[in-house]
Short mmCIF file of C-alpha atoms and ligand atoms in Angstrom, two decimals:
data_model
loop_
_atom_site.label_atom_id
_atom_site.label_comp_id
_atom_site.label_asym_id
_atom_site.label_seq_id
_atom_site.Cartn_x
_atom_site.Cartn_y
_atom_site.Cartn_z
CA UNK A 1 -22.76 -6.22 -34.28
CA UNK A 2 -24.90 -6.21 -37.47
CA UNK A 3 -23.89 -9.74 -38.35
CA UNK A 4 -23.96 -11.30 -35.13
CA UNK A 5 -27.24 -13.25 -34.29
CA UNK A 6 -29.57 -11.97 -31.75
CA UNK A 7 -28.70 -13.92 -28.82
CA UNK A 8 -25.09 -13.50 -29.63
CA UNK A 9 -26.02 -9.73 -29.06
CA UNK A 10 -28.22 -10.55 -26.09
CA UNK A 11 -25.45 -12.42 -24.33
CA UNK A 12 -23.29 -9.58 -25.11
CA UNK A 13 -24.82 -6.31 -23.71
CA UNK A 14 -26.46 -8.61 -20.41
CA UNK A 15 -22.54 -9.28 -19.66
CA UNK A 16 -21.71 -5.83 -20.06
CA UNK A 17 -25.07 -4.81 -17.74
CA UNK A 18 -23.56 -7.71 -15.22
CA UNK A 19 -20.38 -5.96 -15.13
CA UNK A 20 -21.51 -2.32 -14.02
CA UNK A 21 -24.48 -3.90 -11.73
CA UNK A 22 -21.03 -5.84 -9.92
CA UNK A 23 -19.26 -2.29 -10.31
CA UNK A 24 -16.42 -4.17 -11.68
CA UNK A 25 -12.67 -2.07 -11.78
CA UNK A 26 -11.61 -2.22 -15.22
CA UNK A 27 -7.99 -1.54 -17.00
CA UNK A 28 -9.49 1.10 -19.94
CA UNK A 29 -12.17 2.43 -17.66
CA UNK A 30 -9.98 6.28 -18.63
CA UNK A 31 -9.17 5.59 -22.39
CA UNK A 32 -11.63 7.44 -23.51
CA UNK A 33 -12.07 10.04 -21.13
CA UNK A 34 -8.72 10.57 -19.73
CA UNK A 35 -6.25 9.06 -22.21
CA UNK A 36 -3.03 10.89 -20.41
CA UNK A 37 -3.93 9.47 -17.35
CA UNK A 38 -1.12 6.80 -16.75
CA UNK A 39 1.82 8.88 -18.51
CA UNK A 40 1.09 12.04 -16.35
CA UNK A 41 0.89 9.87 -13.09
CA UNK A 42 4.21 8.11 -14.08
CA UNK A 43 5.92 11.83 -14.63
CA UNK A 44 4.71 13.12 -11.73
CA UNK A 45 5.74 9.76 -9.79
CA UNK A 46 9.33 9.48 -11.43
CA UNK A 47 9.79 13.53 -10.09
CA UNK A 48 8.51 12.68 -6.89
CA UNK A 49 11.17 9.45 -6.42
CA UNK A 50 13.90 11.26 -7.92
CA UNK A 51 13.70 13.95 -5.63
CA UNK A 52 12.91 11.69 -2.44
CA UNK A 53 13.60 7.85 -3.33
CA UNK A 54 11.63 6.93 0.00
CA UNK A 55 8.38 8.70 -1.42
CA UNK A 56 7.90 5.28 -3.28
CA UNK A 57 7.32 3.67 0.06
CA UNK A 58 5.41 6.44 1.73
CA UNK A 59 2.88 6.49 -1.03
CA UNK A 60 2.70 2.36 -1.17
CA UNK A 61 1.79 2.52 2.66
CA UNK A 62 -0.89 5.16 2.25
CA UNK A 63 -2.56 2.97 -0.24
CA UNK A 64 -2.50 0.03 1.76
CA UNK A 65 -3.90 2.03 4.72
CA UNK A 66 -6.61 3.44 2.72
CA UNK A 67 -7.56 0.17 1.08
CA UNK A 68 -7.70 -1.85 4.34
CA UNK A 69 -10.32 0.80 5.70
CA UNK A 70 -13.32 0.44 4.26
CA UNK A 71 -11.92 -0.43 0.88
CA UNK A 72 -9.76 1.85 -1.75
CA UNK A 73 -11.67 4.83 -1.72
CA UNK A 74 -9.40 7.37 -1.18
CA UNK A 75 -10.81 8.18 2.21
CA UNK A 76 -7.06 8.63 4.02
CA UNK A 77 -6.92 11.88 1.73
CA UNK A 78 -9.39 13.12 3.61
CA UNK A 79 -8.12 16.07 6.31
CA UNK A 80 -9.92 16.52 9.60
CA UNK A 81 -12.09 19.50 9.90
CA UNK A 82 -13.47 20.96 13.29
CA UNK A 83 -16.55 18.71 12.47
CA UNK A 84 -15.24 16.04 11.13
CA UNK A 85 -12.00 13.14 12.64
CA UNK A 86 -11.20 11.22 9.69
CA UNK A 87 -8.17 8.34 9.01
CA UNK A 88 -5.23 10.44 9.09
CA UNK A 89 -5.32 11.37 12.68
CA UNK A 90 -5.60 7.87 13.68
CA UNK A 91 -2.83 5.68 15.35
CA UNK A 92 -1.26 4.26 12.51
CA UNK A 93 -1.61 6.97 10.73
CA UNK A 94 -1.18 9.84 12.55
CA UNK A 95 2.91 11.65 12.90
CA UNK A 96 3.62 8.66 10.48
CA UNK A 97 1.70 8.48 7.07
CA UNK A 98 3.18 10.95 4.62
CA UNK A 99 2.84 11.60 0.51
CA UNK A 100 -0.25 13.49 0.68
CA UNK A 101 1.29 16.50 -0.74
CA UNK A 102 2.82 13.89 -3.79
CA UNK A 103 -0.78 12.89 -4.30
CA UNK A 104 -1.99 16.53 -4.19
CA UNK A 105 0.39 17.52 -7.03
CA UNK A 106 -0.70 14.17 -8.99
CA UNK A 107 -4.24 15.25 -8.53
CA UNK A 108 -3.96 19.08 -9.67
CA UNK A 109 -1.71 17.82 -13.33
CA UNK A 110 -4.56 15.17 -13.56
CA UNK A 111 -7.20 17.97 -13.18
CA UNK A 112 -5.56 19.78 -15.80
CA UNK A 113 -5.36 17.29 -18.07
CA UNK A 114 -8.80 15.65 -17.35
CA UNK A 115 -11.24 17.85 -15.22
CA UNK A 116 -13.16 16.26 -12.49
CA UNK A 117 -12.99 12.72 -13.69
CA UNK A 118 -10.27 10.71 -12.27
CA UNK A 119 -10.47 9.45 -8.53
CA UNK A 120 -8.12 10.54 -6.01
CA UNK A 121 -8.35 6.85 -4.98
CA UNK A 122 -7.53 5.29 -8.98
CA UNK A 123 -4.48 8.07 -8.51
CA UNK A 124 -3.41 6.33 -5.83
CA UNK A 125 -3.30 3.05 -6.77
CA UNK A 126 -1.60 4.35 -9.87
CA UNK A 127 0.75 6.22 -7.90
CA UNK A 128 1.58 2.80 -5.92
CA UNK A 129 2.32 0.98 -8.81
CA UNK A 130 4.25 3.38 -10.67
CA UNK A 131 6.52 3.74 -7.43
CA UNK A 132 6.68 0.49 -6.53
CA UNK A 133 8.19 0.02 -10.51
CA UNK A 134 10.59 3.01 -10.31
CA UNK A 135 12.59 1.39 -7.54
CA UNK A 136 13.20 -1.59 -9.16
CA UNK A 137 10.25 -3.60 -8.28
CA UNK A 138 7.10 -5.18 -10.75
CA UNK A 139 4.91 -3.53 -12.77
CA UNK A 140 1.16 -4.42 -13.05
CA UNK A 141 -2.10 -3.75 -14.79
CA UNK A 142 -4.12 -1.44 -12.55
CA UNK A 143 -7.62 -1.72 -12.76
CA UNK A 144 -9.54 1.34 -12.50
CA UNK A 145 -12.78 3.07 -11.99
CA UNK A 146 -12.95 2.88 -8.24
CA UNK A 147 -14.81 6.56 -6.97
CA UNK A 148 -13.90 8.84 -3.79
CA UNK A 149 -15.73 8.71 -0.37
CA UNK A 150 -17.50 11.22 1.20
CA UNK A 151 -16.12 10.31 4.62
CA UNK A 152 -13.81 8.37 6.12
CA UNK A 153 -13.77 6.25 9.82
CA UNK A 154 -11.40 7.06 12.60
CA UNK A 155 -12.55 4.12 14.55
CA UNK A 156 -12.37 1.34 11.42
CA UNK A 157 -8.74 2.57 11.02
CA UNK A 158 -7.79 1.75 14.26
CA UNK A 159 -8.97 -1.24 14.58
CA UNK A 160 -8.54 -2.87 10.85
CA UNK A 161 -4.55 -2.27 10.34
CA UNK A 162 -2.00 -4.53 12.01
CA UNK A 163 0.78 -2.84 14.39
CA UNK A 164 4.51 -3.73 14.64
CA UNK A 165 3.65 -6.01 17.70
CA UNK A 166 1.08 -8.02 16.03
CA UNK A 167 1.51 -11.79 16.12
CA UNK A 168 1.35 -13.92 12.89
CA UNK A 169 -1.80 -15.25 13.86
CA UNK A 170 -3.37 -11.52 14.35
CA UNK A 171 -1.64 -10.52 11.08
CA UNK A 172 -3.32 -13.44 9.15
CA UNK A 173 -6.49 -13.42 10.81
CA UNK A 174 -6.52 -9.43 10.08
CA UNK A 175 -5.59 -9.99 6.86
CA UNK A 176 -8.07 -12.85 5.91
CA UNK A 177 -10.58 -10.30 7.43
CA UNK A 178 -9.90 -8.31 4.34
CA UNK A 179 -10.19 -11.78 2.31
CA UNK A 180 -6.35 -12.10 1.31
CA UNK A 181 -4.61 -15.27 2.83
CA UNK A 182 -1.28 -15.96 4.80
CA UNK A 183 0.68 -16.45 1.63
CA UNK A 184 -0.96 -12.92 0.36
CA UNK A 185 0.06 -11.33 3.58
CA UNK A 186 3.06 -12.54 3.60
CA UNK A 187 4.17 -11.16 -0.44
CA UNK A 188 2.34 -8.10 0.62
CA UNK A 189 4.87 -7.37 3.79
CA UNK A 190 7.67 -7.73 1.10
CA UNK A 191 6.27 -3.65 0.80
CA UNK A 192 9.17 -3.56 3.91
CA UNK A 193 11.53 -4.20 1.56
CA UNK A 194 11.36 -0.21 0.87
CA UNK A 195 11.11 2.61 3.43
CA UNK A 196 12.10 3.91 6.86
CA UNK A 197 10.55 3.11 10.38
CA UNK A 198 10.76 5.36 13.56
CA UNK A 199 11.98 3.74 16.43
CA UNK A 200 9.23 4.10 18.46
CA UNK A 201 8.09 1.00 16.20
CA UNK A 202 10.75 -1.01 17.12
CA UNK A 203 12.56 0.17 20.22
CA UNK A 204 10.91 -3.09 21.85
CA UNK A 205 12.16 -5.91 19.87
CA UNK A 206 16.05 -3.97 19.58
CA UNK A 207 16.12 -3.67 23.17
CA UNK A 208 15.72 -7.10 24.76
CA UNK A 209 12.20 -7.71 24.16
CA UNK A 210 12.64 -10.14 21.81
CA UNK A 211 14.89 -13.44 21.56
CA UNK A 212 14.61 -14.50 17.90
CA UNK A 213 16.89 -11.39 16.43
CA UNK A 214 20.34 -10.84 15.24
CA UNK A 215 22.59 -9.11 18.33
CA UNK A 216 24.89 -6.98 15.96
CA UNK A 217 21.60 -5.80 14.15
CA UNK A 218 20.38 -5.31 17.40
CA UNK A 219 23.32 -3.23 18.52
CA UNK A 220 23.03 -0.93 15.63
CA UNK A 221 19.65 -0.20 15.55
CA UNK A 222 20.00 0.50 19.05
CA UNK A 223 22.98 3.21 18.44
CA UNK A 224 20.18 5.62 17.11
CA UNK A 225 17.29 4.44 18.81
CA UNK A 226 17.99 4.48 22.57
CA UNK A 227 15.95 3.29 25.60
CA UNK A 228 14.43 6.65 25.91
CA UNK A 229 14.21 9.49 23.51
CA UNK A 230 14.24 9.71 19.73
CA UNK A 231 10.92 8.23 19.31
CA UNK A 232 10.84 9.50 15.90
CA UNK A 233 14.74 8.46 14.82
CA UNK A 234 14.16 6.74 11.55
CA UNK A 235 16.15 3.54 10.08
CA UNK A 236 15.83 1.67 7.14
CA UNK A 237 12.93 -1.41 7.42
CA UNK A 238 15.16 -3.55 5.28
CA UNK A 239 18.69 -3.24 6.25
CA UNK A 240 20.24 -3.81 3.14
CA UNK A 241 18.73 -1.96 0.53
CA UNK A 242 15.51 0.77 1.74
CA UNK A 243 15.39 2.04 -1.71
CA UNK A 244 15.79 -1.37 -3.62
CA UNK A 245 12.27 -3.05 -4.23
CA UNK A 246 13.87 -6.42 -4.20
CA UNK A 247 13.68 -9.29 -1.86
CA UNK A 248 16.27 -8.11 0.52
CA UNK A 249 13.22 -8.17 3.23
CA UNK A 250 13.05 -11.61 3.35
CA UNK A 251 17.20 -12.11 3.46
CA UNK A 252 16.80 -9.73 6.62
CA UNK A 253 14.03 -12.38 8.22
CA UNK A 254 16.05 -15.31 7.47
CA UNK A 255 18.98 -13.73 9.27
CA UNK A 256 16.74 -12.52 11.88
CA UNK A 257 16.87 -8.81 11.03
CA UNK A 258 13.38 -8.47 10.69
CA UNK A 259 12.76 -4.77 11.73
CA UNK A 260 9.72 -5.46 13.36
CA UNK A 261 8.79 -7.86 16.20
CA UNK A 262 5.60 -8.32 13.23
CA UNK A 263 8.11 -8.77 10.60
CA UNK A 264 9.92 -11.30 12.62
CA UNK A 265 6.83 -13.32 13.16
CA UNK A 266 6.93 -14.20 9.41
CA UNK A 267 9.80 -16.50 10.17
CA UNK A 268 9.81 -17.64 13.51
CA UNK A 269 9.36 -21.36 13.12
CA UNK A 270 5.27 -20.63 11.91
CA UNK A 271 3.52 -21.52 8.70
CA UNK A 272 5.15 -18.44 6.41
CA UNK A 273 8.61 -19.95 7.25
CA UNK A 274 8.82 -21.79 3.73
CA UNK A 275 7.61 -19.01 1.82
CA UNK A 276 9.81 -16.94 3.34
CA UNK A 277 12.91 -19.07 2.63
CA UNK A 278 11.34 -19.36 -1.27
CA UNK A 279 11.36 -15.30 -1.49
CA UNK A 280 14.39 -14.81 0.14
CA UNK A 281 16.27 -16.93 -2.82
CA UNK A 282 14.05 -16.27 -5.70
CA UNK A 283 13.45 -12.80 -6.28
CA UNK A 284 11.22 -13.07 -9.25
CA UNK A 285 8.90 -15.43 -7.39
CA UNK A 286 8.51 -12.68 -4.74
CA UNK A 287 8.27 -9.72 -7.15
CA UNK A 288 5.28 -11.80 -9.38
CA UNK A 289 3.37 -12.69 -6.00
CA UNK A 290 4.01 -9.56 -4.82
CA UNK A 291 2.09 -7.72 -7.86
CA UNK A 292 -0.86 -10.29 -7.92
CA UNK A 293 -1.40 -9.66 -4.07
CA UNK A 294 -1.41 -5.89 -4.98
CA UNK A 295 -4.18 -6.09 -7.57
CA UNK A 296 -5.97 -8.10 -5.03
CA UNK A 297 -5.65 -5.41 -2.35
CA UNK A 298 -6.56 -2.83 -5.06
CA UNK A 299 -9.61 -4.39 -6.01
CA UNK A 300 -10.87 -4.48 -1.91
CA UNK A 301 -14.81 -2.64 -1.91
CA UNK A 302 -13.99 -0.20 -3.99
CA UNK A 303 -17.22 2.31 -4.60
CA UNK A 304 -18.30 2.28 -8.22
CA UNK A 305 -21.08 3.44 -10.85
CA UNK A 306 -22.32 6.17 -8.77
CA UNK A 307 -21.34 5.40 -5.39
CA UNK A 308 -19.52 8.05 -3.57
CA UNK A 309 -17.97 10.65 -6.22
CA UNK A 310 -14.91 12.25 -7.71
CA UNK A 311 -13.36 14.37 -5.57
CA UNK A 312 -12.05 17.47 -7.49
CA UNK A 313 -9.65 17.82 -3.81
CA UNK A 314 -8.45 15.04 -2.92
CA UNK A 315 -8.45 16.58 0.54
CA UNK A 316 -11.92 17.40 0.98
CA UNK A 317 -15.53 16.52 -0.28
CA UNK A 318 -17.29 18.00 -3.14
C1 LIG B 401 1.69 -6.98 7.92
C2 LIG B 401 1.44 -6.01 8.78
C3 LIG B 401 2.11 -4.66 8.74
C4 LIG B 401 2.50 -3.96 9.82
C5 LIG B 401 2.37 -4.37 11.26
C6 LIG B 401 3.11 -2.73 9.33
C7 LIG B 401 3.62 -1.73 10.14
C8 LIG B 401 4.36 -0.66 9.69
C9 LIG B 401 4.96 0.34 10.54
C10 LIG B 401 4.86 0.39 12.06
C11 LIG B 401 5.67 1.18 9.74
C12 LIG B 401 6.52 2.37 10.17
C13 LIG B 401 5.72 3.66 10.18
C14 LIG B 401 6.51 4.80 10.77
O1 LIG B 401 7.58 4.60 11.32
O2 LIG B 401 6.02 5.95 10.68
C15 LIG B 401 5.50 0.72 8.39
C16 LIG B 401 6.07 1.29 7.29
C17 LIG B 401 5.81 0.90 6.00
N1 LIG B 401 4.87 -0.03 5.60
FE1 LIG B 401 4.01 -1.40 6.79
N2 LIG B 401 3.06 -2.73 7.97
C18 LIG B 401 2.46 -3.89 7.55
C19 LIG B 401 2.16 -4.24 6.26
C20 LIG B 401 2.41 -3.45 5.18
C21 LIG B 401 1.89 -3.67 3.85
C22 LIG B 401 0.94 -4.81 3.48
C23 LIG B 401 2.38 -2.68 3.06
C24 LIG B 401 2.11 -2.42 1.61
C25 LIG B 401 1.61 -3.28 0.76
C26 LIG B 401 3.24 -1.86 3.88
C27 LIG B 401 4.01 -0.82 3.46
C28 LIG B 401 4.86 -0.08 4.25
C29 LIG B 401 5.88 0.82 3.73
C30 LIG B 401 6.24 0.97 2.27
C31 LIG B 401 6.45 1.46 4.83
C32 LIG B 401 7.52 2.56 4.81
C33 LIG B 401 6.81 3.91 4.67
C34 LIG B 401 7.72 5.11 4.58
O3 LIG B 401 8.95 5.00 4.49
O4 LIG B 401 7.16 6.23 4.60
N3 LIG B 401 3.21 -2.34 5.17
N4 LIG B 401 4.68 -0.40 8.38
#
């Protein structure tokens, strides 16, 4: 910076000093340290999905979960111990989020390559995006540099994520809790464009419980998820394609196929009505929104500098 003048210089390193005291994410926040980083994700990822197509959608939810709880800080990694109740044993997660194994396998290449200096939580929101890609949907620029937790609440994730009988104006007040807004919710559901559901979820709205859905969807959801029993019979959120990331989601709402009585409430003659007509017949509209929303949600209080740590398990704490 020989030839720059002084204040140039000035200007320069207080912007950098602005950008760690904010503990900014940044895209190249690896390059240096871990320059493998994003190809041995993306291997790992493209085995995974190979293997079990649905794993894309697994691991997309268990970001989503861990970023709406106290921010993306890998804390839904965490396992219970006798002393300690963590995320995963709490209702929306518990008999229901899966892919921690997928993330343990990430973790232990990424060790190998890079020891104990990538985040179980940047390896998740690389393993989102990467999955989310592999099935057809965008691609985006992940920002990185978020650290791990050293705990994790039970209590915040039961109360901070929606459930499948929410109400749009829960889901966007819940959502604008988290400071995304009703069109970001809404490209953000489009995630139910990939993935299965047990019919515990939605053994309500398939059974007469609700009025705005199709009867012959109805009918078959019901031929594997009966009044009583097979609580944990799985079918496809989006009827038409579960291991498709396209826009098929927001076909299914239009026609009233919305899985979910929450899904439903997207278009039910409410304010998301337009978008959802807009996603349903422009796919690329929905897949662009979609990835802008996710950097958003990535980028939700994540701990940086030298908050929290890197976890060398992404199971347990240092
Ligand atoms: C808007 C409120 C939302 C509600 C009420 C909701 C609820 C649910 C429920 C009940 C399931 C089924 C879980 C099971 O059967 O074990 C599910 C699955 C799923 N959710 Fe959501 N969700 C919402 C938003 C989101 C968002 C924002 C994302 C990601 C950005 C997402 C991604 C997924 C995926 C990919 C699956 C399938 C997981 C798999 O197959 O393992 N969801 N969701």
């Amino acid at each position: 910076m020989a030839f720059l003048p002084n204040s140039l210089v000035t200007l320069a390193l207080l912007s950098i000093l602005a950008c760690a005291a904010q503990g900014q994410l940044s895209a190249s926040f690896y390059s240096t340290t871990c320059p493998n980083l994003q190809t041995v994700v993306r291997s790992a990822m493209a085995q995974a999905v190979a293997k079990e197509p649905r794993m894309a959608a697994s691991i997309l939810r268990l970001f989503f979960h861990d970023c709406f709880v106290n921010g993306c800080d890998g804390s839904i990694l965490l396992d219970d111990t006798p002393t300690f109740t963590g995320e995963k044993s709490a209702g929306p997660n518990a008999n229901s989020a899966r892919g921690f194994d997928v993330i343990d396998t990430i973790k232990s290449q990424v060790e190998a390559a890079c020891k104990a200096t990538v985040s179980c939580a940047d390896i998740l929101a690389l393993a989102t995006r990467d999955g989310v890609n592999l099935l057809g949907g965008p691609t985006w620029t992940v920002q990185l540099g978020r650290r791990d937790a050293r705990t994790a609440s039970q209590s915040a994730a039961n109360s901070n994520l929606p459930g499948p009988g929410s109400s749009l104006s829960t889901l966007i007040s819940m959502f604008a809790a988290k400071g995304l807004s009703a069109s970001d919710m809404t490209a953000l559901s489009g995630a139910h464009t990939i993935g299965q559901a047990q019919c515990q979820f939605f053994r309500g709205r398939i059974t007469g419980g609700d009025t705005n859905i199709n009867a012959t969807f109805a009918a078959l959801r019901r031929q594997t998820c009966p009044m009583t029993g097979g609580n944990s019979n799985l079918a496809p959120i989006d009827v038409q394609s579960p291991i498709k990331f396209d826009n098929g989601y927001y076909q299914d709402l239009v026609g009233r196929r919305g899985l979910f009585h929450s899904d439903q409430e997207l278009f039910n003659g409410g304010s998301q009505d337009s978008l959802v007509r807009l996603y349903s017949t422009n796919g690329a509209k929905f897949a662009a929104d979609f990835a802008k929303a996710m950097i958003k949600l990535g980028n939700l209080s994540p701990l940086t500098g030298s908050n929290g740590e890197v976890r060398l398990n992404c199971r347990k704490v240092n």
